[in-house]
Coordinates of C-alpha atoms in Angstrom, one line a residue:
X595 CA 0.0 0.0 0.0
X596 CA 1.5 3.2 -0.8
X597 CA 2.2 5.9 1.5
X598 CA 0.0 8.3 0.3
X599 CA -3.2 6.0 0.4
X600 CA -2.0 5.0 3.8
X601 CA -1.9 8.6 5.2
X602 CA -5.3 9.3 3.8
X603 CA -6.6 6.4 5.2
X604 CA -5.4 7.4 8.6
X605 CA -6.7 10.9 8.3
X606 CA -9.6 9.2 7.6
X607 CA -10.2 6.9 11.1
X608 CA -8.7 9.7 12.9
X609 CA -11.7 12.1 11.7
X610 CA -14.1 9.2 12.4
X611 CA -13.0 8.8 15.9
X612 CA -12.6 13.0 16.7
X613 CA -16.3 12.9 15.6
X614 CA -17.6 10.3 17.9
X615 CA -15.7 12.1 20.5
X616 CA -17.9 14.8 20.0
X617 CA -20.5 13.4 19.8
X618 CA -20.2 11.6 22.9
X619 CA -19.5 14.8 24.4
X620 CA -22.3 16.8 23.3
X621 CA -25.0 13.8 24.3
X622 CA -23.3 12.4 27.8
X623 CA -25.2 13.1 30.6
X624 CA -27.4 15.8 28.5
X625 CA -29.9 15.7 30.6
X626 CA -27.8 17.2 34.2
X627 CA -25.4 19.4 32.6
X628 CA -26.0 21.9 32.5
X629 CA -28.7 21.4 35.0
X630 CA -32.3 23.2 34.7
X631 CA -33.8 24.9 32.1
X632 CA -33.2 28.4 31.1
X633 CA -36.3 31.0 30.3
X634 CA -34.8 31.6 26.7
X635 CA -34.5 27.7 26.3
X636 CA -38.3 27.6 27.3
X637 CA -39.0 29.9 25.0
X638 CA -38.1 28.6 21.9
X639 CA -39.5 25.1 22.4
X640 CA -43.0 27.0 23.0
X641 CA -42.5 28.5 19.9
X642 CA -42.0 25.0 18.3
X643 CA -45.2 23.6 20.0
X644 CA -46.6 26.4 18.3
X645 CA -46.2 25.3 14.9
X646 CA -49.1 23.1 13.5
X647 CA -50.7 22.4 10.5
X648 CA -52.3 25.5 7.9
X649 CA -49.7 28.0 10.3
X650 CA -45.9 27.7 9.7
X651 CA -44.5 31.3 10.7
X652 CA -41.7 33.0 9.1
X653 CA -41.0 34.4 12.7
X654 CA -41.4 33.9 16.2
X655 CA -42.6 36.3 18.7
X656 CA -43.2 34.8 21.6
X657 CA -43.2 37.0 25.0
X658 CA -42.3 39.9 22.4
X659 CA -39.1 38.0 21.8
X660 CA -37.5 38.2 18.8
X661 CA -36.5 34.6 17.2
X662 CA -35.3 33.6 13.5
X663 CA -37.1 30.2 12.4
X664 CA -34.8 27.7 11.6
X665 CA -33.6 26.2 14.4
X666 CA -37.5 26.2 15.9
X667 CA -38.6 24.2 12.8
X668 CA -35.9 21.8 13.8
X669 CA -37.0 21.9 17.1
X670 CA -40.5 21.2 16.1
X671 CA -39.6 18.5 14.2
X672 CA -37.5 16.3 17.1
X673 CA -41.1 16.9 19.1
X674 CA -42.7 15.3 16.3
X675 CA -40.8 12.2 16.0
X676 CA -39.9 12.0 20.0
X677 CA -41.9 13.8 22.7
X678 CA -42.0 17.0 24.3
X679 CA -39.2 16.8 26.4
X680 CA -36.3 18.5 27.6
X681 CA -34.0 16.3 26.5
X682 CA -35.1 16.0 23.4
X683 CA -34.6 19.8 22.8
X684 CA -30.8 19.5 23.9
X685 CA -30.4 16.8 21.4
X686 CA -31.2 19.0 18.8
X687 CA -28.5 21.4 19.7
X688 CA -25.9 18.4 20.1
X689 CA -26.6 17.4 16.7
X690 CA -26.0 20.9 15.5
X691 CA -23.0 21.1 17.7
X692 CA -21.7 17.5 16.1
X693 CA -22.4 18.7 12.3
X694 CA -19.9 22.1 12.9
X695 CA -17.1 19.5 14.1
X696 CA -17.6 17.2 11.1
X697 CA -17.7 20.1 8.9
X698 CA -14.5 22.2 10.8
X699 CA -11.9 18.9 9.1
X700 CA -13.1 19.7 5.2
X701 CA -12.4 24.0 6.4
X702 CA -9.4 23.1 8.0
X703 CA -8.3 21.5 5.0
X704 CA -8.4 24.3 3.1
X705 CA -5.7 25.8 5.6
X706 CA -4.0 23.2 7.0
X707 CA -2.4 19.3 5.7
X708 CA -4.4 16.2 6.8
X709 CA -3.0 15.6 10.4
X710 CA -3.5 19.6 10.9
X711 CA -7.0 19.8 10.6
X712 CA -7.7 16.8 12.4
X713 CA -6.2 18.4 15.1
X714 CA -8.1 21.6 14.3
X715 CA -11.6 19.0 14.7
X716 CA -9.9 18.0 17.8
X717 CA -9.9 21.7 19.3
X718 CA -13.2 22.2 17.8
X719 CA -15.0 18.7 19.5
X720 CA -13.3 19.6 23.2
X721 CA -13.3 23.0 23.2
X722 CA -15.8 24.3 26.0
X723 CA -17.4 27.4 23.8
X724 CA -19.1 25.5 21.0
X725 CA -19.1 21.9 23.5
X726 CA -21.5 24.1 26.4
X727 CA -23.7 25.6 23.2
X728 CA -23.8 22.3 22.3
X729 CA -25.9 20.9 24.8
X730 CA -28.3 24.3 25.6
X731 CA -31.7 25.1 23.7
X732 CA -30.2 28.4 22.2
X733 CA -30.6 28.9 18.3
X734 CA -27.0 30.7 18.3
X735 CA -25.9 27.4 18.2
X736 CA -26.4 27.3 14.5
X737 CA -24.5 30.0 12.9
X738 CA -21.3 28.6 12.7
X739 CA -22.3 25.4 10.4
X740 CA -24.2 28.1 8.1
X741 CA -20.8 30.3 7.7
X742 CA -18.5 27.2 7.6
X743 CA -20.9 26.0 4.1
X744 CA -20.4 29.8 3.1
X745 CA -16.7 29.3 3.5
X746 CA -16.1 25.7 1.9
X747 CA -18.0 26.1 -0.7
X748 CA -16.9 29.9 -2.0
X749 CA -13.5 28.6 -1.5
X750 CA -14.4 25.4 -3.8
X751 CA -16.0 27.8 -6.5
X752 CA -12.7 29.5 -6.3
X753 CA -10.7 26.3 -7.3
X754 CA -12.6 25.2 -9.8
X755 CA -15.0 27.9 -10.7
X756 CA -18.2 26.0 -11.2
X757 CA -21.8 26.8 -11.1
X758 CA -23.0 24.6 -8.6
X759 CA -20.4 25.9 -5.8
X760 CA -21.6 29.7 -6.5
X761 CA -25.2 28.3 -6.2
X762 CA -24.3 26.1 -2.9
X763 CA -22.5 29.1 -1.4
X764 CA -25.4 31.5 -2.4
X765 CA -27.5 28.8 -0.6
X766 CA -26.3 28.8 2.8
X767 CA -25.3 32.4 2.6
X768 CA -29.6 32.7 2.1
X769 CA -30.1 30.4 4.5
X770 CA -28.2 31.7 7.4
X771 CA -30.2 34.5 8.1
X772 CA -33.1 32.5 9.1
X773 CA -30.3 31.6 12.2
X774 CA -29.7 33.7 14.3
X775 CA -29.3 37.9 14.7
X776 CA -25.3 37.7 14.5
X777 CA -25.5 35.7 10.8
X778 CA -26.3 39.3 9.3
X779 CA -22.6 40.4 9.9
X780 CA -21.3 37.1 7.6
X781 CA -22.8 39.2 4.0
X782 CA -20.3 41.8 5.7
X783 CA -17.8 39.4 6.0
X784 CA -18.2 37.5 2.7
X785 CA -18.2 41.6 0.7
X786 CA -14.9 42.0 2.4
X787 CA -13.4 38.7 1.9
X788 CA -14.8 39.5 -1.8
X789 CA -12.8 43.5 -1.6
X790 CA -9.4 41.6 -0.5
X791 CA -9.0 39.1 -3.4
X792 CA -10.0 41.6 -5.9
X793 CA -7.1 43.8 -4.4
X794 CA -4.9 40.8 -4.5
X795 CA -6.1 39.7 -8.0
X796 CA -6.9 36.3 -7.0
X797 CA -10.3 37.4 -8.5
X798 CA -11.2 39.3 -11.6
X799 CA -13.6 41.1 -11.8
X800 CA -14.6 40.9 -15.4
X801 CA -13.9 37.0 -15.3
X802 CA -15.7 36.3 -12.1
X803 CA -18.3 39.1 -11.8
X804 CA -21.5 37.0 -13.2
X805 CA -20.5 33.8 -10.4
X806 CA -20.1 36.6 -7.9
X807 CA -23.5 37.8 -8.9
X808 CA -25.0 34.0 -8.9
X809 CA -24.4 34.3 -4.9
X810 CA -25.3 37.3 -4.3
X811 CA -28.8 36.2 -5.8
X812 CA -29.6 32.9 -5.0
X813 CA -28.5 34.3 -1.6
X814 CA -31.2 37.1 -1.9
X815 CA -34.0 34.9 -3.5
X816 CA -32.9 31.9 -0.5
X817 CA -34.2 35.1 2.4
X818 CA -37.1 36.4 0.0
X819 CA -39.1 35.3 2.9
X820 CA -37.7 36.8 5.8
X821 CA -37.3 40.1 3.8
X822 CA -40.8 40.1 3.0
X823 CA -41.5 39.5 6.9
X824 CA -39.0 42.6 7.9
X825 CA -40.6 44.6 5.3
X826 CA -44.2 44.0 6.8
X827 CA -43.1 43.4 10.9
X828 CA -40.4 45.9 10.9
X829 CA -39.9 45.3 14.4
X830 CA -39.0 42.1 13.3
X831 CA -36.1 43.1 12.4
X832 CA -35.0 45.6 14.7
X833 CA -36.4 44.4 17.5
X834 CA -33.5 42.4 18.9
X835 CA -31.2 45.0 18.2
X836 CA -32.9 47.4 19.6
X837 CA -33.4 46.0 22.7
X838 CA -29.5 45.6 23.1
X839 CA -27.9 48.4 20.8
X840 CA -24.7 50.0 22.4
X841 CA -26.4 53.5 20.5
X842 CA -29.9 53.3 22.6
X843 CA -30.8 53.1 26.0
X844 CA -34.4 52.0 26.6
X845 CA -36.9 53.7 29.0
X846 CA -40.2 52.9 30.1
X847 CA -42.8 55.0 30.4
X848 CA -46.2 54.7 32.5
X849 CA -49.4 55.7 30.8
X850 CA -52.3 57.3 32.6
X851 CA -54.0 54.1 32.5
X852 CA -51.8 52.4 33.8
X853 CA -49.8 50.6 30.8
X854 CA -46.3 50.4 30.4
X855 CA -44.3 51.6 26.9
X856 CA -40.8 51.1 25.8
X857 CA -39.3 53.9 24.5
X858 CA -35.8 54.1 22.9
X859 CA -33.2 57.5 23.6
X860 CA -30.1 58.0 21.6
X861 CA -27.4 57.9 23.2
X862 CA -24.9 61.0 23.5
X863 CA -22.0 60.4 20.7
X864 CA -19.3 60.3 23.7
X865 CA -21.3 57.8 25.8
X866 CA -21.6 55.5 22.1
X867 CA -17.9 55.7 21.8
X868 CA -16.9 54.9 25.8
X869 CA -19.4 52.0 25.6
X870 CA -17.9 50.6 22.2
X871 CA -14.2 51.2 23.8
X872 CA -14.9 49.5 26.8
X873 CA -16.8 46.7 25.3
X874 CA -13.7 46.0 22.5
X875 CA -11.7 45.7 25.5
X876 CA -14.1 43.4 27.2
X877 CA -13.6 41.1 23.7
X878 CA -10.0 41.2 23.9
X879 CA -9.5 40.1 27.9
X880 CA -12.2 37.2 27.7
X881 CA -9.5 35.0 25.8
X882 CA -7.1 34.7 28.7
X883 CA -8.0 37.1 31.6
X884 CA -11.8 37.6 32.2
X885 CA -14.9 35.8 30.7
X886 CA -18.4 36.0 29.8
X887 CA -19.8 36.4 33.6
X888 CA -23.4 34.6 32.5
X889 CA -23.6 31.5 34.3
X890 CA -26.0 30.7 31.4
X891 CA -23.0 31.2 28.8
X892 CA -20.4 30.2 31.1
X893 CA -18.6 29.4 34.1
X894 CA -19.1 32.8 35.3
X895 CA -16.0 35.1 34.3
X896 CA -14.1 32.2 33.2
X897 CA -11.7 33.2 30.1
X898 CA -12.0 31.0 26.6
X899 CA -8.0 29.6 27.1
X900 CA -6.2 28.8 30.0
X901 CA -2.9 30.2 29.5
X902 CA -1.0 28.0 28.0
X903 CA -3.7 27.8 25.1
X904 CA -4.2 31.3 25.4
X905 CA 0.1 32.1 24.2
X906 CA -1.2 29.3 21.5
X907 CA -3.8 31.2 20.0
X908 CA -2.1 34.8 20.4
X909 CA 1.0 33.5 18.8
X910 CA -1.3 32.4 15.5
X911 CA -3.0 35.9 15.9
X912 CA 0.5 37.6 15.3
X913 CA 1.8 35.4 12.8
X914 CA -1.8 35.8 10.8
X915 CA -1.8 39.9 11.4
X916 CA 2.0 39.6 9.8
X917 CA 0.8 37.5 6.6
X918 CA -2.8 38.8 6.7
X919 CA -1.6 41.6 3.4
X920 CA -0.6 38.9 1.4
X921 CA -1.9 35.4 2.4
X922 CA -5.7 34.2 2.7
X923 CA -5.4 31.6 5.3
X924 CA -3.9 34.3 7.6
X925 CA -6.3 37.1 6.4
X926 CA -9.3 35.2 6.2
X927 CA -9.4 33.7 9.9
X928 CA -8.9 37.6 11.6
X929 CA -10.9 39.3 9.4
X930 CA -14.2 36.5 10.4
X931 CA -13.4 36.9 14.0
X932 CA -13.1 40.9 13.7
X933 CA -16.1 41.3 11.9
X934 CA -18.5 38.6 14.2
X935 CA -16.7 39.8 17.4
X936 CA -19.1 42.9 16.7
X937 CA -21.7 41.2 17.8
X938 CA -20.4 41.4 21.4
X939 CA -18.8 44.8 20.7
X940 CA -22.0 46.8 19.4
X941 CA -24.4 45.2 22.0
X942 CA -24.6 45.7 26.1
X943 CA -23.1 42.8 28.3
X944 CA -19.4 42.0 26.6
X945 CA -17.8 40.0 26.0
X946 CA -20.8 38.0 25.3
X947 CA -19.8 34.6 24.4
X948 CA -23.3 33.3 23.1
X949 CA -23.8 36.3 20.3
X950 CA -20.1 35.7 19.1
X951 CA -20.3 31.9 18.3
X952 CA -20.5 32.5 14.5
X953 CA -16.6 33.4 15.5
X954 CA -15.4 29.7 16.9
X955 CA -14.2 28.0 13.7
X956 CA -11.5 31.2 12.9
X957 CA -10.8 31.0 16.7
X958 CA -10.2 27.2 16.3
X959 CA -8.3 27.8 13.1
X960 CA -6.1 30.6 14.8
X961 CA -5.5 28.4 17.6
X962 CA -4.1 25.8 14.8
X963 CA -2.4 28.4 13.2
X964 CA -0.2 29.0 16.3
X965 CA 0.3 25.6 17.2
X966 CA 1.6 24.7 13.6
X967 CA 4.0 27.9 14.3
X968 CA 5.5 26.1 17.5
X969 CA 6.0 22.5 16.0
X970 CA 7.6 24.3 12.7
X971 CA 10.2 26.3 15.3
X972 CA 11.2 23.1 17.5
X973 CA 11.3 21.2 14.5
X974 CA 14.2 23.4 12.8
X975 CA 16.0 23.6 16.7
X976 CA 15.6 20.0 17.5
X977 CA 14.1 17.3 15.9
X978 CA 10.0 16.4 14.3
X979 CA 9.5 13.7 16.7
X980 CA 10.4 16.2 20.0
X981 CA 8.1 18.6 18.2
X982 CA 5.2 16.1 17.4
X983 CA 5.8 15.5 21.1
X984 CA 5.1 18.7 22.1
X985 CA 2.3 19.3 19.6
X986 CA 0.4 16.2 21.2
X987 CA 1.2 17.2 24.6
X988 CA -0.7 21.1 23.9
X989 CA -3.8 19.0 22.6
X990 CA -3.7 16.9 25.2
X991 CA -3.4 19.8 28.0
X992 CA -6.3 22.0 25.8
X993 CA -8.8 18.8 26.2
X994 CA -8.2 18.4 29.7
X995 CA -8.1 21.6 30.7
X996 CA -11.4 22.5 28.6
X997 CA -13.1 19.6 29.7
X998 CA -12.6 19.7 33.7
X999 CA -13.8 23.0 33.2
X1000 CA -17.0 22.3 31.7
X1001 CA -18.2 18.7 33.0
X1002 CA -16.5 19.4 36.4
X1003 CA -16.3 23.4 37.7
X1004 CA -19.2 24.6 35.4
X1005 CA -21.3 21.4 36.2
X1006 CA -20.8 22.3 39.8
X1007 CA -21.1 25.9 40.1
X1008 CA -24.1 27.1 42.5
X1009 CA -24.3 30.2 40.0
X1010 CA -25.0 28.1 37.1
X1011 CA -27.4 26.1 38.7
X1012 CA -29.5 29.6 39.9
X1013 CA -29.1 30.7 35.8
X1014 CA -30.3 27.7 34.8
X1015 CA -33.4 28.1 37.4
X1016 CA -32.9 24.6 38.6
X1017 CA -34.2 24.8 41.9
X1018 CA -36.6 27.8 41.1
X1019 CA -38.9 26.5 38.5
X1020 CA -37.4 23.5 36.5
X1021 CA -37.4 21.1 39.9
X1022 CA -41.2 22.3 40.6
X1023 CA -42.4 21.7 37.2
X1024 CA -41.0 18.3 37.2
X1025 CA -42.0 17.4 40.2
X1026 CA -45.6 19.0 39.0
X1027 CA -45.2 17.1 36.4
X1028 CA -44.4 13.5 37.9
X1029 CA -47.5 13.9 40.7
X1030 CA -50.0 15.1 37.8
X1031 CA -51.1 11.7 37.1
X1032 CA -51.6 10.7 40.8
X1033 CA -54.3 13.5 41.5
X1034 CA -57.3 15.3 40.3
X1035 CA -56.6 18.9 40.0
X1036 CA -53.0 20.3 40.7
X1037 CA -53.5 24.0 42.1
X1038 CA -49.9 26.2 41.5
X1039 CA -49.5 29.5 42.5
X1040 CA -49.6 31.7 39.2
X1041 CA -46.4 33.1 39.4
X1042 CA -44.9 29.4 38.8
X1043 CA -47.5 28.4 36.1
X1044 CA -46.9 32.0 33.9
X1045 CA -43.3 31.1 33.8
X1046 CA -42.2 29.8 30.3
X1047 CA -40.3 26.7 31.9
X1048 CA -42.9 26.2 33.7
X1049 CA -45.0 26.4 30.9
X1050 CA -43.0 24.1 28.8
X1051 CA -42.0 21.2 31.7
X1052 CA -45.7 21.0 32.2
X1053 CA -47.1 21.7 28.5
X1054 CA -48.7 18.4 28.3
X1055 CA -50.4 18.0 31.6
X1056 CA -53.9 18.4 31.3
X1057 CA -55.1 18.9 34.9
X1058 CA -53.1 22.3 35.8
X1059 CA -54.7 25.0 37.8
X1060 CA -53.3 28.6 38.1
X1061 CA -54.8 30.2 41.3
X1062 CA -53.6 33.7 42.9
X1063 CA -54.6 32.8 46.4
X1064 CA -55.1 29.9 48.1
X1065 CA -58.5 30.9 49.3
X1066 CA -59.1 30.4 45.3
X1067 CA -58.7 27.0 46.3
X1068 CA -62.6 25.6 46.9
X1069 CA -63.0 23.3 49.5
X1070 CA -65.1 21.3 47.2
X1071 CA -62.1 20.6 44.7
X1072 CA -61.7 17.2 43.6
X1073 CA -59.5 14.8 45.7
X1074 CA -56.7 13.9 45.8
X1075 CA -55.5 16.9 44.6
X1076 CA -52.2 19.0 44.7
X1077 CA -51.0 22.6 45.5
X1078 CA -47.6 24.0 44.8
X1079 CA -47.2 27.2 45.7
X1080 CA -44.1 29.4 45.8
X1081 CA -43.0 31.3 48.8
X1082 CA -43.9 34.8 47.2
X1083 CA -47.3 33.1 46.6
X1084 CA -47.6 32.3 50.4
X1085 CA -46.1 36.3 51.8
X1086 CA -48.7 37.8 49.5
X1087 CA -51.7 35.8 51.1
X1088 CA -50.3 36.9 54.6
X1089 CA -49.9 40.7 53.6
X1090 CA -54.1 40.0 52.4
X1091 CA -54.5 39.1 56.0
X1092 CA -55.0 35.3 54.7
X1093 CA -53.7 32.7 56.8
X1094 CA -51.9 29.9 54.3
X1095 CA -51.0 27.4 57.2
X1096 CA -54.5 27.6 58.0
X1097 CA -56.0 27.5 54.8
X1098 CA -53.8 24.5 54.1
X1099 CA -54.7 22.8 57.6
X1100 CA -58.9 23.1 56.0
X1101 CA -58.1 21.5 53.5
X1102 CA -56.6 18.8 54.9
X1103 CA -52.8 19.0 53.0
X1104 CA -49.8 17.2 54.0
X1105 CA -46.1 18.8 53.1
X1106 CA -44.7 16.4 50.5
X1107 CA -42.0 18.4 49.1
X1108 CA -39.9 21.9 49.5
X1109 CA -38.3 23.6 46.9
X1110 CA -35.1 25.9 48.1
X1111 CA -33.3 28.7 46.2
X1112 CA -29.7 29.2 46.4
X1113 CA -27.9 32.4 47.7
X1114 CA -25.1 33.8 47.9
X1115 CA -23.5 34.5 51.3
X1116 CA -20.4 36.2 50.3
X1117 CA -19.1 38.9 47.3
X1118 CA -17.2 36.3 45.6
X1119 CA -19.9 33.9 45.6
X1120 CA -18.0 30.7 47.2
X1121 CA -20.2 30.4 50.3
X1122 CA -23.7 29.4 49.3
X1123 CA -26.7 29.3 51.7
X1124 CA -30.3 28.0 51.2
X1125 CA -33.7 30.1 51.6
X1126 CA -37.2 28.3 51.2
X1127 CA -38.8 29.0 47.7
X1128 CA -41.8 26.9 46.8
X1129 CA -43.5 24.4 48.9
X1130 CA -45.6 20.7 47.3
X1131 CA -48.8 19.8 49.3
X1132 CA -50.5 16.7 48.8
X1133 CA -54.6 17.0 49.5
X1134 CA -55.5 13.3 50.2
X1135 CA -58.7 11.8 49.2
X1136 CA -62.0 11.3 51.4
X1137 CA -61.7 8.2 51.7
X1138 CA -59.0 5.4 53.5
X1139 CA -57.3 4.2 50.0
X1140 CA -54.5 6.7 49.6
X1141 CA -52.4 6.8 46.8
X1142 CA -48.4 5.7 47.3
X1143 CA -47.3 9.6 46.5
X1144 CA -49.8 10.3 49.8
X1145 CA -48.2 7.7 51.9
X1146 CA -45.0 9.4 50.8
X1147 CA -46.2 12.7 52.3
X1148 CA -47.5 11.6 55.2

């Protein structure tokens, strides 16, 4: 066999087995880590349990929340084939997650030999920013698969200059915008990919103008849709941005009647630029020296690399900023991370990992870049095998150090358990959820049942009921029967002068369960302590057969 079909061959299993790393990753224990279920994540798997047959929206607007349709519709379709369940949602995303890793070797491969962008799948599969994203309900996950096609298959029509790669390209450039908000920087990004080989010559205008045009318009008829939509629902399309534009700040006004309107100021020109200063230096300290601080995004303030990584990936920024005039596989990775960092950069809250994840493949890529830099160096002072050593080791060291982070620290942390509204409404609704079956009626306080993951958890229990106070409850209800009601519930009935304890003590309920919200006890949030938050009571039937959930209680 000759060397070259064995190396390709070996590229070949080594891509196979990256990919069921990732996958395993993105699917073990999916349904405790992270733990809970986040509003947002609610939110978009209402929106799919919206979708039935004669109504099939070109947007979502849900709570007056903005959301593109794509990754909805695929929601929708996993609750077709297998249930309404959480888990089933996060399966979704780690399928999403698994396609960017299988399609990071074939981009890689533009840049990089065989064994170089295995190892650039490698960063991508372990790396805790797309890994995390991965295995939430957020539709940012799906970006970075729709540039990647944009990529691979412009830089395929530029090798061999067919039809069918302009058409592809246009495709996915269309379909991208039916993502996520942050996709509508990559036409940006493409136009001045476009600008820097016609300055270079590596296009020609004359020679390459109708292919060029070809995207641009199977691109534009791909989003007809969605353009039509903005063009009707304007707020459609600002809406998002609006609500988290460095150049606004929003106010709310009270009407006379008693309504409440949002209403958007400019900003002062020297406040725009302090923000957009402060948030660029947000960006460039979250790679080594202070992180996202949403426990939703990340483990709170944690930084993308450890430091050793982080010297990694600067090195292959510098080396790309010193070839970027003259070579594309150094110019194109900064120039897609400097135009989707703006995502973070132009909105409130950077760095903002979760808007910039269009940006992981160039960060991946740099990351290669630098290591490649480091094996060529020890390779010309010493010797390939001390420098294939050392390469290995770097992998090895990312992996673990990304990993404990993620399935150990983040999987731990009190913070992200309280973002993920674990113990607040996820645990309730479950429990909710499991006693439904057992009893009659189950009475929860409305605050719980308005709340979208409360709403989801329990979207296909029939015998729900919302009450405000518990003298709402009759007497007469059907037994057995439930009540969960949150503390906030209970303080408000007291400040009505009604007594819940004896309310509860009529109707004859027995505790089963308390629900307890996690606080913090010092600044640095180390020291955790509990505080009551929602209390389960069982209301037993008239009669001596009890069901085993009101032994339980008893």
């Amino acid at each position: 066999m000759s060397r070259s079909v064995l190396s390709f061959l070996t590229a070949r299993v080594a891509f196979w087995l990256v990919l069921a790393c990732a996958a395993v990753l993105r699917f073990w224990q999916l349904d405790t880590i992270p733990p809970g279920l986040w509003y947002d994540e609610a939110l978009y798997c209402l929106n799919a349990l919206s979708i039935r047959w004669g109504y099939f929206p070109i947007f979502f607007m849900l709570d007056d929340h903005p959301v593109e349709p794509l990754y909805v519709y695929t929601l929708a379709i996993a609750f077709a084939l297998f249930g309404k369940e959480v888990i089933v949602a996060r399966a979704v995303s780690a399928l999403w997650g698994t396609l960017a890793v299988a399609l990071c070797y074939p981009l890689a491969r533009r840049f990089f030999s065989p064994r170089w962008a295995i190892a650039a799948c490698w960063v991508y599969s372990v790396f805790r920013w797309p890994l995390h994203f991965s295995r939430t309900i957020f539709r940012a996950v799906t970006p970075p698969v729709f540039i990647m096609l944009v990529v691979i298959f412009f830089l395929r029509w530029r090798d061999q200059r067919k039809l069918r790669d302009a058409l592809l390209c246009g495709l996915f450039l269309g379909l991208g915008l039916y993502t996520y908000i942050s996709f509508r920087l990559v036409p940006l990004m493409w136009l001045g990919w476009v600008g820097w080989l016609l300055y270079r010559q590596e296009l020609v205008w004359h020679r390459d103008w109708k292919h060029l045009a070809v995207i641009v318009a199977t691109a534009f008829v791909v989003s007809l849709p969605l353009v039509a939509d903005f063009v009707i629902h304007p707020e459609h399309f600002r809406g998002r941005i609006d609500e988290v534009s460095m150049f606004h700040d929003q106010i709310i006004k009270r009407s006379p009647d008693g309504s409440e309107q949002k209403e958007l100021i400019a900003k002062p020109l020297s406040k725009i630029v302090t923000g957009l200063a402060e948030n660029a230096l947000a960006v460039a300290r979250m790679w080594t020296f202070k992180g996202d601080h949403v426990g939703r995004h990340n483990l709170p303030y944690e930084p993308v690399f450890d430091w050793i990584s982080g010297v990694i990936f600067y090195l292959g920024v510098a080396v790309s900023l010193y070839y970027a005039a003259r070579c594309e596989w150094a110019f194109l990775p900064l120039w897609w991370l400097a135009v989707l960092a703006c995502a973070s950069v132009f909105s409130f809250g950077a760095p903002n990992i979760l808007r910039m994840q269009g940006a992981i493949p160039a960060v991946v890529l740099l990351y290669v870049t630098g290591l490649r830099l480091i094996y060529k160096k020890v390779s010309l002072v010493s010797s390939a095998r001390i420098a294939q050593v050392l390469a290995v080791c770097a992998l090895a060291w990312f992996g673990l150090w990304q990993l404990d982070s993620y399935f150990r620290r983040f999987a731990q942390s009190p913070a992200v358990r309280n973002e993920f509204l674990t113990d607040t409404f996820y645990e309730p609704a479950r429990a909710a959820r499991l006693l439904a079956p057992e009893v009659q009626h189950l009475w929860v306080s409305q605050d719980l049942a308005n709340h979208l993951t409360f709403r989801f958890v329990t979207c296909d229990v029939p015998n729900i009921r919302a009450f405000t106070s518990l003298m709402d409850i009759p007497t007469t209800t059907p037994r057995p029967a439930a009540v969960l009601i949150s503390m906030a519930a209970w303080q408000e009935d007291v400040r009505k002068a009604v007594d819940p304890a004896g309310t509860l003590q009529k109707l004859d309920a027995r505790l089963l369960r308390e629900f307890s919200l996690l606080l913090p006890i010092s600044q640095n949030q180390d020291e955790w302590n509990r505080a009551p938050w929602a209390r389960l009571w069982i209301l037993p039937a008239k009669h001596p057969e009890r069901s085993a959930l009101t032994k339980e209680g008893k």
